Amino acid sequence: MTAARTNGGHGAGVPRRIAVVTAGLSQPSSTRLLADRLAESVRRQLSAQLGGEAVDVEVVELREHAQALAGNLLTGFPGPGLRSAIDLVLEADGLVVVTPVFNASYSGLFKMFFDVVEQGSLSGTPVLMAATGGTARHSLALEHAMRPLFAYLHAVTVPTAVFAATDDWGSRGDAHGGLVERIDRASGELARLVAAAPPAARTERVDPFETPTSFEDLLAGR
Amino acid sequence: MQFGIFTVGDVTPDPTTGRTPTEHERIKATVAIARKAEEVGLDVFATGEHHNPPFIASAPTTTLAYIGAQTERIVLSTATTLITTTDPVLIAENYAKLQHLTDGRVDLMMGRGNTGPVYPWFGKDIRDGIPLAIENYHLLHRLWREDVVSWEGKYRTPLQGFTSTPRPLDGVPPFVWHGSIRSPEIAEQAAYYGDGFFANHIFWPAEHTERMVGLYRRRFEHYGHGTADQAIVGLGGQVFMRKNSQDAVREFRPYFDNAPVYGHGPSLEEFTSQTPLTVGSPQEVIEKTLGFREYVGDYQRQLFLMDHAGLPLKTVLEQLDLLGSEVVPVLREEFARLRPAHVPDAPNHASLVAAAGGARDSGVHATDDVTGRTAEDAR
């Protein structure tokens, strides 16, 4: 389905929007916990960058869309709830995406969401990647699995990806190289990218229904 | 306004019995369904075209000619004719022949239709789907309108001084619809030629159909064929009815849950709220169908999908009885009452002949190319 969005820019005074996509399954989940910590840090640092402007943060819990995602794969269109979630993500100025690591990669639920987002629609979007897992041995899943996914989607990933293992939740977060420091470093990177983007920096997308290719061009001299 | 049915010719197990009809049974059932459609007063029977299992929808003109011989009034059409992988020369010949045999009871709906693996079987590539649809139709359009065609394109061998025979009946080619689920290029194509546009409608939400039809109407006007609300629009629909709404839901649910395309995905309730599917009483079908014009405007053709997902023939025939006796008469009256006078009917052979200023001898070289003399002159 073609996205209706034709204006990715901001009017004056429109707050920057951060969308958080989280693929945790249990409730509460450590994935959502990490997502919330990242969102709060991004909000604080982005607002500071923008001289105290308000920042909108919206969270998409993929668990709530699990059946709709399977439906979308089969029917080719999203139901209304999933459509709203996709639109939130497409209209955001920056994304925070968080998944549990399952079998050496992002979860299937996480991938399903990015499989039904229209091709090209995340081009140029700043993305902070994060993941959770039982041990730090899973942490490179972010680099080997998730970063190529967003490279393929032409999103702009920030250099620091945040992995939180079970150990991290029990240790002093403010230690050198600890979880809090990693959260703040990655969030700062995302905040700077989003703040630096001028209004309407996101690619203006041509709506093929509003601006169709004329038939003379399609026919191309035949 | 025209009402009819379209079939994709799927051979699907009946999920309530586990039994799969044989190809022979399904082919014969298709004929029985078409005859029933005429008997209950419908205007159009359209068959799909597929070249792979589990379908029996190859050789569509064979099917349509056989049905044509057993019916008198119903318009025989396609949903869709594969303009991407079928040689336009064969389409020109086959459907002109069908037009003669059935005395003009023929129109066609062009579609890309295929899945990826099908294209190479016909020497084509799915990535060329849109350019194939455009080039092939452009040639077909000429083959039916010019007695002698010299042509060169990208996707088939050139033609030098080629004449497609038989020439269209009365010198008037069959009316053509262009069908699409999602491609704005196809709406543009239909608008360019002033042909009809058929929105599949049944698999996706109404907002999407509204955008496709809206584009077609605007461009129809842009290309000078009339005002936007005079463009020729068709819609798909999908219904299952019983007198009592709850009985319809109970009986149809296993077919829905296991259906090709959307089965095992959204629930019946979700799909009926998000798409044109109506499962319920004839009155509910009437109400939902009348609602279509609120987002596509006054339109000319409504086709229903009635026979897919393994529904047994007996059930399909019962559905057609309900459609013909309780639904379509009411829809005909209501749509006619709501439609402004300047919105035309869908063209048929008679109206196309009238618009062309009468039937003309369509024999090849009926007029001498060099002297302009006809056979009558020579007498």
mmCIF file of C-alpha atoms in Angstrom, chain A residues 77-153:
data_model
loop_
_atom_site.group_PDB
_atom_site.id
_atom_site.type_symbol
_atom_site.label_atom_id
_atom_site.label_comp_id
_atom_site.label_asym_id
_atom_site.label_seq_id
_atom_site.Cartn_x
_atom_site.Cartn_y
_atom_site.Cartn_z
ATOM 1 C CA PHE A 77 -2.501 -4.470 3.461
ATOM 2 C CA PRO A 78 -2.354 -3.447 7.137
ATOM 3 C CA GLY A 79 -5.453 -3.324 9.315
ATOM 4 C CA PRO A 80 -6.342 0.079 10.758
ATOM 5 C CA GLY A 81 -4.389 -0.308 14.050
ATOM 6 C CA LEU A 82 -1.233 -1.453 12.297
ATOM 7 C CA ARG A 83 -1.662 1.276 9.654
ATOM 8 C CA SER A 84 -1.576 3.889 12.428
ATOM 9 C CA ALA A 85 1.536 2.296 13.936
ATOM 10 C CA ILE A 86 3.304 2.280 10.559
ATOM 11 C CA ASP A 87 2.344 5.908 9.977
ATOM 12 C CA LEU A 88 3.761 6.877 13.383
ATOM 13 C CA VAL A 89 7.072 5.347 12.368
ATOM 14 C CA LEU A 90 7.091 6.836 8.872
ATOM 15 C CA GLU A 91 6.310 10.310 10.156
ATOM 16 C CA ALA A 92 8.951 10.265 12.910
ATOM 17 C CA ASP A 93 12.107 12.392 12.728
ATOM 18 C CA GLY A 94 14.081 9.639 14.432
ATOM 19 C CA LEU A 95 13.562 6.033 15.500
ATOM 20 C CA VAL A 96 14.562 3.982 18.498
ATOM 21 C CA VAL A 97 14.214 0.284 17.655
ATOM 22 C CA VAL A 98 14.626 -2.441 20.259
ATOM 23 C CA THR A 99 14.353 -6.220 19.965
ATOM 24 C CA PRO A 100 15.155 -9.248 22.026
ATOM 25 C CA VAL A 101 17.836 -11.412 20.414
ATOM 26 C CA PHE A 102 16.396 -14.779 19.365
ATOM 27 C CA ASN A 103 18.634 -17.402 17.788
ATOM 28 C CA ALA A 104 21.449 -14.998 16.890
ATOM 29 C CA SER A 105 19.260 -12.267 15.360
ATOM 30 C CA TYR A 106 16.363 -9.877 15.863
ATOM 31 C CA SER A 107 13.058 -11.557 16.657
ATOM 32 C CA GLY A 108 10.688 -12.628 13.901
ATOM 33 C CA LEU A 109 8.093 -10.157 15.149
ATOM 34 C CA PHE A 110 10.587 -7.304 14.794
ATOM 35 C CA LYS A 111 11.433 -8.329 11.231
ATOM 36 C CA MET A 112 7.775 -8.716 10.274
ATOM 37 C CA PHE A 113 7.158 -5.071 11.112
ATOM 38 C CA PHE A 114 10.007 -3.823 8.969
ATOM 39 C CA ASP A 115 8.929 -6.242 6.206
ATOM 40 C CA VAL A 116 5.555 -4.516 5.848
ATOM 41 C CA VAL A 117 6.890 -0.964 5.905
ATOM 42 C CA GLU A 118 6.858 0.358 2.320
ATOM 43 C CA GLN A 119 10.197 0.184 0.523
ATOM 44 C CA GLY A 120 12.065 3.452 0.561
ATOM 45 C CA SER A 121 9.910 4.965 3.278
ATOM 46 C CA LEU A 122 12.686 4.949 5.910
ATOM 47 C CA SER A 123 15.302 6.364 3.587
ATOM 48 C CA GLY A 124 17.378 8.908 5.501
ATOM 49 C CA THR A 125 15.655 8.325 8.855
ATOM 50 C CA PRO A 126 18.062 8.406 11.839
ATOM 51 C CA VAL A 127 17.814 5.134 13.805
ATOM 52 C CA LEU A 128 19.133 4.106 17.200
ATOM 53 C CA MET A 129 19.377 0.304 17.414
ATOM 54 C CA ALA A 130 19.180 -1.652 20.647
ATOM 55 C CA ALA A 131 18.680 -5.214 21.803
ATOM 56 C CA THR A 132 18.351 -7.332 24.905
ATOM 57 C CA GLY A 133 19.506 -10.857 25.640
ATOM 58 C CA GLY A 134 20.544 -13.268 28.331
ATOM 59 C CA THR A 135 24.268 -12.714 28.024
ATOM 60 C CA ALA A 136 26.594 -10.223 26.376
ATOM 61 C CA ARG A 137 27.654 -12.968 23.978
ATOM 62 C CA HIS A 138 24.592 -12.027 21.881
ATOM 63 C CA SER A 139 25.559 -8.381 21.572
ATOM 64 C CA LEU A 140 27.075 -8.541 18.087
ATOM 65 C CA ALA A 141 23.673 -9.546 16.692
ATOM 66 C CA LEU A 142 23.141 -5.791 16.536
ATOM 67 C CA GLU A 143 26.121 -5.363 14.205
ATOM 68 C CA HIS A 144 25.799 -8.531 12.152
ATOM 69 C CA ALA A 145 22.016 -8.687 11.784
ATOM 70 C CA MET A 146 20.280 -5.461 12.638
ATOM 71 C CA ARG A 147 22.645 -2.894 11.159
ATOM 72 C CA PRO A 148 22.559 -4.514 7.668
ATOM 73 C CA LEU A 149 18.748 -4.505 7.817
ATOM 74 C CA PHE A 150 18.660 -0.741 8.333
ATOM 75 C CA ALA A 151 21.465 -0.195 5.839
ATOM 76 C CA TYR A 152 19.295 -2.002 3.284
ATOM 77 C CA LEU A 153 16.386 0.295 4.175
#
